[in-house]
Amino acid sequence: MGFFTADLCDNFSDKTEVLGPDFQSYGGNRKFKGEVITIKLDKNNKDLAAFLKNNDGTGKVIIVDVNMRYFAVVGDNLMKFASDNKYEGIIVNGYVRDTVTTKDFEIGLIAKGTCPRKYIPVQDGQVGVPLIIDDVEINSGDYVYVDPDGIVICKEKLV
């Protein structure tokens, strides 16, 4: 993949925003990029699972916000859905689980940490809504670039 986040920040400093340093990689791909699809969840991942199962993810990265509630919203089942539908990656402003096996999928998975429990009662989510993560506004249609140095958000495709 022909990009490095450091170079993007150097060459396009007026077009790049960077998410904070406390995200970790839990997927098989540590470097990925794509057009953003935003999803806001309230602890339960029902709407994220349905979206990943039913939509083509070619060239897309899902960014999920759960307001840092301590429940896992992505695990091996959702990684399989994402892999089957060719998503580039998932970024979670929250927690994931099944991390022994999530790294076996050749897509990116970035999150703030791990949690073994999921939220059982069904809660509705919202797709395509603006998110604010680490003081960065993120919208569906933005572009994201991820490598071991960090997560860069842009309003337009840079590479």
PDB file of N, CA and C in Angstrom, residues 34-110:
ATOM      1  N   GLY A  34      -9.302   3.757   3.453  1.00  0.00           N
ATOM      2  CA  GLY A  34     -10.573   3.644   2.770  1.00  0.00           C
ATOM      3  C   GLY A  34     -11.510   4.786   3.064  1.00  0.00           C
ATOM      4  N   GLU A  35     -12.632   4.741   2.352  1.00  0.00           N
ATOM      5  CA  GLU A  35     -13.695   5.711   2.575  1.00  0.00           C
ATOM      6  C   GLU A  35     -14.432   5.348   3.856  1.00  0.00           C
ATOM      7  N   VAL A  36     -14.725   6.351   4.663  1.00  0.00           N
ATOM      8  CA  VAL A  36     -15.322   6.158   5.979  1.00  0.00           C
ATOM      9  C   VAL A  36     -16.833   5.963   5.883  1.00  0.00           C
ATOM     10  N   ILE A  37     -17.320   5.013   6.694  1.00  0.00           N
ATOM     11  CA  ILE A  37     -18.742   4.879   7.014  1.00  0.00           C
ATOM     12  C   ILE A  37     -18.827   4.979   8.531  1.00  0.00           C
ATOM     13  N   THR A  38     -19.602   5.925   9.046  1.00  0.00           N
ATOM     14  CA  THR A  38     -19.711   6.112  10.489  1.00  0.00           C
ATOM     15  C   THR A  38     -20.913   5.359  11.039  1.00  0.00           C
ATOM     16  N   ILE A  39     -20.732   4.821  12.235  1.00  0.00           N
ATOM     17  CA  ILE A  39     -21.831   4.156  12.944  1.00  0.00           C
ATOM     18  C   ILE A  39     -21.731   4.528  14.417  1.00  0.00           C
ATOM     19  N   LYS A  40     -22.830   5.024  14.967  1.00  0.00           N
ATOM     20  CA  LYS A  40     -22.925   5.370  16.389  1.00  0.00           C
ATOM     21  C   LYS A  40     -23.750   4.281  17.064  1.00  0.00           C
ATOM     22  N   LEU A  41     -23.180   3.643  18.101  1.00  0.00           N
ATOM     23  CA  LEU A  41     -23.869   2.570  18.812  1.00  0.00           C
ATOM     24  C   LEU A  41     -24.101   2.967  20.266  1.00  0.00           C
ATOM     25  N   ASP A  42     -25.130   2.358  20.854  1.00  0.00           N
ATOM     26  CA  ASP A  42     -25.369   2.503  22.278  1.00  0.00           C
ATOM     27  C   ASP A  42     -25.160   1.136  22.928  1.00  0.00           C
ATOM     28  N   LYS A  43     -23.925   0.724  23.041  1.00  0.00           N
ATOM     29  CA  LYS A  43     -23.464  -0.498  23.690  1.00  0.00           C
ATOM     30  C   LYS A  43     -23.688  -1.773  22.879  1.00  0.00           C
ATOM     31  N   ASN A  44     -24.807  -1.931  22.210  1.00  0.00           N
ATOM     32  CA  ASN A  44     -25.116  -3.170  21.500  1.00  0.00           C
ATOM     33  C   ASN A  44     -24.715  -3.058  20.033  1.00  0.00           C
ATOM     34  N   ASN A  45     -24.221  -4.166  19.448  1.00  0.00           N
ATOM     35  CA  ASN A  45     -23.682  -4.127  18.089  1.00  0.00           C
ATOM     36  C   ASN A  45     -24.633  -4.635  17.005  1.00  0.00           C
ATOM     37  N   LYS A  46     -25.911  -4.783  17.310  1.00  0.00           N
ATOM     38  CA  LYS A  46     -26.886  -5.332  16.354  1.00  0.00           C
ATOM     39  C   LYS A  46     -26.836  -4.615  15.006  1.00  0.00           C
ATOM     40  N   ASP A  47     -26.866  -3.311  14.993  1.00  0.00           N
ATOM     41  CA  ASP A  47     -26.890  -2.572  13.729  1.00  0.00           C
ATOM     42  C   ASP A  47     -25.554  -2.637  12.997  1.00  0.00           C
ATOM     43  N   LEU A  48     -24.465  -2.694  13.716  1.00  0.00           N
ATOM     44  CA  LEU A  48     -23.155  -2.867  13.093  1.00  0.00           C
ATOM     45  C   LEU A  48     -23.076  -4.239  12.436  1.00  0.00           C
ATOM     46  N   ALA A  49     -23.514  -5.281  13.125  1.00  0.00           N
ATOM     47  CA  ALA A  49     -23.492  -6.635  12.561  1.00  0.00           C
ATOM     48  C   ALA A  49     -24.333  -6.704  11.291  1.00  0.00           C
ATOM     49  N   ALA A  50     -25.522  -6.138  11.319  1.00  0.00           N
ATOM     50  CA  ALA A  50     -26.398  -6.154  10.137  1.00  0.00           C
ATOM     51  C   ALA A  50     -25.756  -5.405   8.984  1.00  0.00           C
ATOM     52  N   PHE A  51     -25.130  -4.274   9.268  1.00  0.00           N
ATOM     53  CA  PHE A  51     -24.496  -3.493   8.211  1.00  0.00           C
ATOM     54  C   PHE A  51     -23.348  -4.270   7.579  1.00  0.00           C
ATOM     55  N   LEU A  52     -22.491  -4.863   8.415  1.00  0.00           N
ATOM     56  CA  LEU A  52     -21.350  -5.621   7.898  1.00  0.00           C
ATOM     57  C   LEU A  52     -21.790  -6.836   7.084  1.00  0.00           C
ATOM     58  N   LYS A  53     -22.876  -7.476   7.481  1.00  0.00           N
ATOM     59  CA  LYS A  53     -23.375  -8.676   6.780  1.00  0.00           C
ATOM     60  C   LYS A  53     -24.004  -8.343   5.435  1.00  0.00           C
ATOM     61  N   ASN A  54     -24.601  -7.158   5.317  1.00  0.00           N
ATOM     62  CA  ASN A  54     -25.475  -6.869   4.181  1.00  0.00           C
ATOM     63  C   ASN A  54     -24.972  -5.823   3.207  1.00  0.00           C
ATOM     64  N   ASN A  55     -23.745  -5.369   3.349  1.00  0.00           N
ATOM     65  CA  ASN A  55     -23.234  -4.317   2.472  1.00  0.00           C
ATOM     66  C   ASN A  55     -21.838  -4.654   1.971  1.00  0.00           C
ATOM     67  N   ASP A  56     -21.571  -4.293   0.716  1.00  0.00           N
ATOM     68  CA  ASP A  56     -20.243  -4.470   0.130  1.00  0.00           C
ATOM     69  C   ASP A  56     -19.286  -3.469   0.767  1.00  0.00           C
ATOM     70  N   GLY A  57     -18.177  -3.959   1.281  1.00  0.00           N
ATOM     71  CA  GLY A  57     -17.230  -3.096   1.965  1.00  0.00           C
ATOM     72  C   GLY A  57     -15.988  -2.770   1.171  1.00  0.00           C
ATOM     73  N   THR A  58     -15.979  -3.070  -0.109  1.00  0.00           N
ATOM     74  CA  THR A  58     -14.790  -2.811  -0.921  1.00  0.00           C
ATOM     75  C   THR A  58     -14.383  -1.336  -0.820  1.00  0.00           C
ATOM     76  N   GLY A  59     -13.150  -1.100  -0.369  1.00  0.00           N
ATOM     77  CA  GLY A  59     -12.644   0.263  -0.251  1.00  0.00           C
ATOM     78  C   GLY A  59     -13.202   1.046   0.919  1.00  0.00           C
ATOM     79  N   LYS A  60     -13.882   0.391   1.861  1.00  0.00           N
ATOM     80  CA  LYS A  60     -14.554   1.084   2.968  1.00  0.00           C
ATOM     81  C   LYS A  60     -13.951   0.719   4.314  1.00  0.00           C
ATOM     82  N   VAL A  61     -13.982   1.679   5.227  1.00  0.00           N
ATOM     83  CA  VAL A  61     -13.583   1.485   6.613  1.00  0.00           C
ATOM     84  C   VAL A  61     -14.730   1.966   7.496  1.00  0.00           C
ATOM     85  N   ILE A  62     -15.171   1.107   8.401  1.00  0.00           N
ATOM     86  CA  ILE A  62     -16.219   1.470   9.350  1.00  0.00           C
ATOM     87  C   ILE A  62     -15.559   2.124  10.563  1.00  0.00           C
ATOM     88  N   ILE A  63     -16.051   3.293  10.961  1.00  0.00           N
ATOM     89  CA  ILE A  63     -15.621   3.911  12.213  1.00  0.00           C
ATOM     90  C   ILE A  63     -16.826   3.914  13.148  1.00  0.00           C
ATOM     91  N   VAL A  64     -16.639   3.274  14.306  1.00  0.00           N
ATOM     92  CA  VAL A  64     -17.714   3.052  15.269  1.00  0.00           C
ATOM     93  C   VAL A  64     -17.427   3.845  16.533  1.00  0.00           C
ATOM     94  N   ASP A  65     -18.466   4.536  17.029  1.00  0.00           N
ATOM     95  CA  ASP A  65     -18.337   5.229  18.302  1.00  0.00           C
ATOM     96  C   ASP A  65     -19.359   4.658  19.275  1.00  0.00           C
ATOM     97  N   VAL A  66     -18.889   4.274  20.461  1.00  0.00           N
ATOM     98  CA  VAL A  66     -19.771   3.784  21.520  1.00  0.00           C
ATOM     99  C   VAL A  66     -19.563   4.582  22.811  1.00  0.00           C
ATOM    100  N   ASN A  67     -19.041   5.778  22.671  1.00  0.00           N
ATOM    101  CA  ASN A  67     -18.801   6.653  23.829  1.00  0.00           C
ATOM    102  C   ASN A  67     -17.978   5.968  24.911  1.00  0.00           C
ATOM    103  N   MET A  68     -17.076   5.084  24.501  1.00  0.00           N
ATOM    104  CA  MET A  68     -16.147   4.431  25.417  1.00  0.00           C
ATOM    105  C   MET A  68     -16.831   3.608  26.510  1.00  0.00           C
ATOM    106  N   ARG A  69     -18.065   3.180  26.297  1.00  0.00           N
ATOM    107  CA  ARG A  69     -18.708   2.297  27.268  1.00  0.00           C
ATOM    108  C   ARG A  69     -17.961   0.965  27.279  1.00  0.00           C
ATOM    109  N   TYR A  70     -17.836   0.368  28.456  1.00  0.00           N
ATOM    110  CA  TYR A  70     -16.992  -0.808  28.599  1.00  0.00           C
ATOM    111  C   TYR A  70     -17.743  -2.105  28.259  1.00  0.00           C
ATOM    112  N   PHE A  71     -18.052  -2.230  26.969  1.00  0.00           N
ATOM    113  CA  PHE A  71     -18.626  -3.430  26.371  1.00  0.00           C
ATOM    114  C   PHE A  71     -17.956  -3.625  25.023  1.00  0.00           C
ATOM    115  N   ALA A  72     -17.689  -4.869  24.651  1.00  0.00           N
ATOM    116  CA  ALA A  72     -17.093  -5.140  23.338  1.00  0.00           C
ATOM    117  C   ALA A  72     -18.179  -5.072  22.263  1.00  0.00           C
ATOM    118  N   VAL A  73     -17.860  -4.414  21.138  1.00  0.00           N
ATOM    119  CA  VAL A  73     -18.816  -4.334  20.027  1.00  0.00           C
ATOM    120  C   VAL A  73     -18.324  -5.041  18.773  1.00  0.00           C
ATOM    121  N   VAL A  74     -17.069  -5.482  18.760  1.00  0.00           N
ATOM    122  CA  VAL A  74     -16.541  -6.260  17.638  1.00  0.00           C
ATOM    123  C   VAL A  74     -15.776  -7.446  18.206  1.00  0.00           C
ATOM    124  N   GLY A  75     -16.023  -8.607  17.615  1.00  0.00           N
ATOM    125  CA  GLY A  75     -15.293  -9.823  17.961  1.00  0.00           C
ATOM    126  C   GLY A  75     -15.100 -10.645  16.703  1.00  0.00           C
ATOM    127  N   ASP A  76     -14.827 -11.920  16.880  1.00  0.00           N
ATOM    128  CA  ASP A  76     -14.523 -12.752  15.714  1.00  0.00           C
ATOM    129  C   ASP A  76     -15.693 -12.899  14.747  1.00  0.00           C
ATOM    130  N   ASN A  77     -16.936 -12.929  15.240  1.00  0.00           N
ATOM    131  CA  ASN A  77     -18.089 -13.044  14.329  1.00  0.00           C
ATOM    132  C   ASN A  77     -18.202 -11.832  13.406  1.00  0.00           C
ATOM    133  N   LEU A  78     -18.099 -10.636  13.967  1.00  0.00           N
ATOM    134  CA  LEU A  78     -18.201  -9.437  13.134  1.00  0.00           C
ATOM    135  C   LEU A  78     -17.000  -9.293  12.213  1.00  0.00           C
ATOM    136  N   MET A  79     -15.839  -9.732  12.655  1.00  0.00           N
ATOM    137  CA  MET A  79     -14.667  -9.709  11.771  1.00  0.00           C
ATOM    138  C   MET A  79     -14.879 -10.635  10.578  1.00  0.00           C
ATOM    139  N   LYS A  80     -15.544 -11.763  10.795  1.00  0.00           N
ATOM    140  CA  LYS A  80     -15.845 -12.661   9.682  1.00  0.00           C
ATOM    141  C   LYS A  80     -16.793 -11.981   8.698  1.00  0.00           C
ATOM    142  N   PHE A  81     -17.842 -11.334   9.201  1.00  0.00           N
ATOM    143  CA  PHE A  81     -18.766 -10.613   8.319  1.00  0.00           C
ATOM    144  C   PHE A  81     -18.006  -9.558   7.514  1.00  0.00           C
ATOM    145  N   ALA A  82     -17.144  -8.804   8.189  1.00  0.00           N
ATOM    146  CA  ALA A  82     -16.384  -7.741   7.521  1.00  0.00           C
ATOM    147  C   ALA A  82     -15.435  -8.330   6.477  1.00  0.00           C
ATOM    148  N   SER A  83     -14.799  -9.422   6.811  1.00  0.00           N
ATOM    149  CA  SER A  83     -13.884 -10.069   5.879  1.00  0.00           C
ATOM    150  C   SER A  83     -14.634 -10.626   4.673  1.00  0.00           C
ATOM    151  N   ASP A  84     -15.753 -11.285   4.922  1.00  0.00           N
ATOM    152  CA  ASP A  84     -16.552 -11.863   3.841  1.00  0.00           C
ATOM    153  C   ASP A  84     -17.020 -10.806   2.843  1.00  0.00           C
ATOM    154  N   ASN A  85     -17.292  -9.599   3.341  1.00  0.00           N
ATOM    155  CA  ASN A  85     -17.801  -8.533   2.476  1.00  0.00           C
ATOM    156  C   ASN A  85     -16.727  -7.522   2.084  1.00  0.00           C
ATOM    157  N   LYS A  86     -15.459  -7.889   2.296  1.00  0.00           N
ATOM    158  CA  LYS A  86     -14.294  -7.170   1.754  1.00  0.00           C
ATOM    159  C   LYS A  86     -14.073  -5.768   2.324  1.00  0.00           C
ATOM    160  N   TYR A  87     -14.446  -5.544   3.598  1.00  0.00           N
ATOM    161  CA  TYR A  87     -14.127  -4.275   4.243  1.00  0.00           C
ATOM    162  C   TYR A  87     -12.620  -4.173   4.432  1.00  0.00           C
ATOM    163  N   GLU A  88     -12.104  -2.958   4.386  1.00  0.00           N
ATOM    164  CA  GLU A  88     -10.681  -2.720   4.619  1.00  0.00           C
ATOM    165  C   GLU A  88     -10.355  -2.773   6.103  1.00  0.00           C
ATOM    166  N   GLY A  89     -11.285  -2.284   6.926  1.00  0.00           N
ATOM    167  CA  GLY A  89     -11.021  -2.287   8.356  1.00  0.00           C
ATOM    168  C   GLY A  89     -12.167  -1.708   9.155  1.00  0.00           C
ATOM    169  N   ILE A  90     -12.023  -1.847  10.479  1.00  0.00           N
ATOM    170  CA  ILE A  90     -12.968  -1.300  11.452  1.00  0.00           C
ATOM    171  C   ILE A  90     -12.157  -0.576  12.516  1.00  0.00           C
ATOM    172  N   ILE A  91     -12.585   0.639  12.834  1.00  0.00           N
ATOM    173  CA  ILE A  91     -11.976   1.412  13.916  1.00  0.00           C
ATOM    174  C   ILE A  91     -13.056   1.625  14.965  1.00  0.00           C
ATOM    175  N   VAL A  92     -12.766   1.246  16.211  1.00  0.00           N
ATOM    176  CA  VAL A  92     -13.759   1.320  17.281  1.00  0.00           C
ATOM    177  C   VAL A  92     -13.272   2.282  18.359  1.00  0.00           C
ATOM    178  N   ASN A  93     -14.047   3.326  18.592  1.00  0.00           N
ATOM    179  CA  ASN A  93     -13.797   4.203  19.735  1.00  0.00           C
ATOM    180  C   ASN A  93     -14.439   3.523  20.944  1.00  0.00           C
ATOM    181  N   GLY A  94     -13.819   2.431  21.342  1.00  0.00           N
ATOM    182  CA  GLY A  94     -14.334   1.585  22.406  1.00  0.00           C
ATOM    183  C   GLY A  94     -13.549   0.289  22.416  1.00  0.00           C
ATOM    184  N   TYR A  95     -14.258  -0.816  22.628  1.00  0.00           N
ATOM    185  CA  TYR A  95     -13.584  -2.066  22.952  1.00  0.00           C
ATOM    186  C   TYR A  95     -13.992  -3.215  22.036  1.00  0.00           C
ATOM    187  N   VAL A  96     -13.088  -4.198  21.960  1.00  0.00           N
ATOM    188  CA  VAL A  96     -13.283  -5.391  21.138  1.00  0.00           C
ATOM    189  C   VAL A  96     -12.963  -6.622  21.980  1.00  0.00           C
ATOM    190  N   ARG A  97     -13.301  -7.797  21.446  1.00  0.00           N
ATOM    191  CA  ARG A  97     -12.985  -9.041  22.140  1.00  0.00           C
ATOM    192  C   ARG A  97     -12.591 -10.104  21.131  1.00  0.00           C
ATOM    193  N   ASP A  98     -12.331 -11.303  21.618  1.00  0.00           N
ATOM    194  CA  ASP A  98     -11.895 -12.417  20.763  1.00  0.00           C
ATOM    195  C   ASP A  98     -10.600 -12.073  20.032  1.00  0.00           C
ATOM    196  N   THR A  99      -9.723 -11.333  20.671  1.00  0.00           N
ATOM    197  CA  THR A  99      -8.543 -10.805  19.980  1.00  0.00           C
ATOM    198  C   THR A  99      -7.509 -11.873  19.635  1.00  0.00           C
ATOM    199  N   VAL A 100      -7.625 -13.041  20.218  1.00  0.00           N
ATOM    200  CA  VAL A 100      -6.740 -14.133  19.808  1.00  0.00           C
ATOM    201  C   VAL A 100      -7.040 -14.519  18.363  1.00  0.00           C
ATOM    202  N   THR A 101      -8.321 -14.437  17.964  1.00  0.00           N
ATOM    203  CA  THR A 101      -8.705 -14.824  16.602  1.00  0.00           C
ATOM    204  C   THR A 101      -8.957 -13.646  15.670  1.00  0.00           C
ATOM    205  N   THR A 102      -9.226 -12.436  16.180  1.00  0.00           N
ATOM    206  CA  THR A 102      -9.483 -11.316  15.268  1.00  0.00           C
ATOM    207  C   THR A 102      -8.266 -11.005  14.402  1.00  0.00           C
ATOM    208  N   LYS A 103      -7.085 -11.294  14.903  1.00  0.00           N
ATOM    209  CA  LYS A 103      -5.873 -11.025  14.112  1.00  0.00           C
ATOM    210  C   LYS A 103      -5.699 -12.010  12.957  1.00  0.00           C
ATOM    211  N   ASP A 104      -6.505 -13.085  12.935  1.00  0.00           N
ATOM    212  CA  ASP A 104      -6.436 -14.060  11.842  1.00  0.00           C
ATOM    213  C   ASP A 104      -7.128 -13.567  10.570  1.00  0.00           C
ATOM    214  N   PHE A 105      -7.913 -12.500  10.672  1.00  0.00           N
ATOM    215  CA  PHE A 105      -8.615 -11.942   9.513  1.00  0.00           C
ATOM    216  C   PHE A 105      -7.746 -10.874   8.872  1.00  0.00           C
ATOM    217  N   GLU A 106      -7.618 -10.914   7.560  1.00  0.00           N
ATOM    218  CA  GLU A 106      -6.742  -9.981   6.841  1.00  0.00           C
ATOM    219  C   GLU A 106      -7.406  -8.632   6.586  1.00  0.00           C
ATOM    220  N   ILE A 107      -7.980  -8.080   7.637  1.00  0.00           N
ATOM    221  CA  ILE A 107      -8.502  -6.717   7.598  1.00  0.00           C
ATOM    222  C   ILE A 107      -8.025  -6.017   8.863  1.00  0.00           C
ATOM    223  N   GLY A 108      -8.125  -4.699   8.877  1.00  0.00           N
ATOM    224  CA  GLY A 108      -7.695  -3.949  10.043  1.00  0.00           C
ATOM    225  C   GLY A 108      -8.757  -3.926  11.122  1.00  0.00           C
ATOM    226  N   LEU A 109      -8.329  -3.941  12.364  1.00  0.00           N
ATOM    227  CA  LEU A 109      -9.209  -3.736  13.516  1.00  0.00           C
ATOM    228  C   LEU A 109      -8.429  -2.916  14.525  1.00  0.00           C
ATOM    229  N   ILE A 110      -8.902  -1.712  14.771  1.00  0.00           N
ATOM    230  CA  ILE A 110      -8.265  -0.784  15.693  1.00  0.00           C
ATOM    231  C   ILE A 110      -9.291  -0.437  16.767  1.00  0.00           C
TER     232      ILE A 110
END
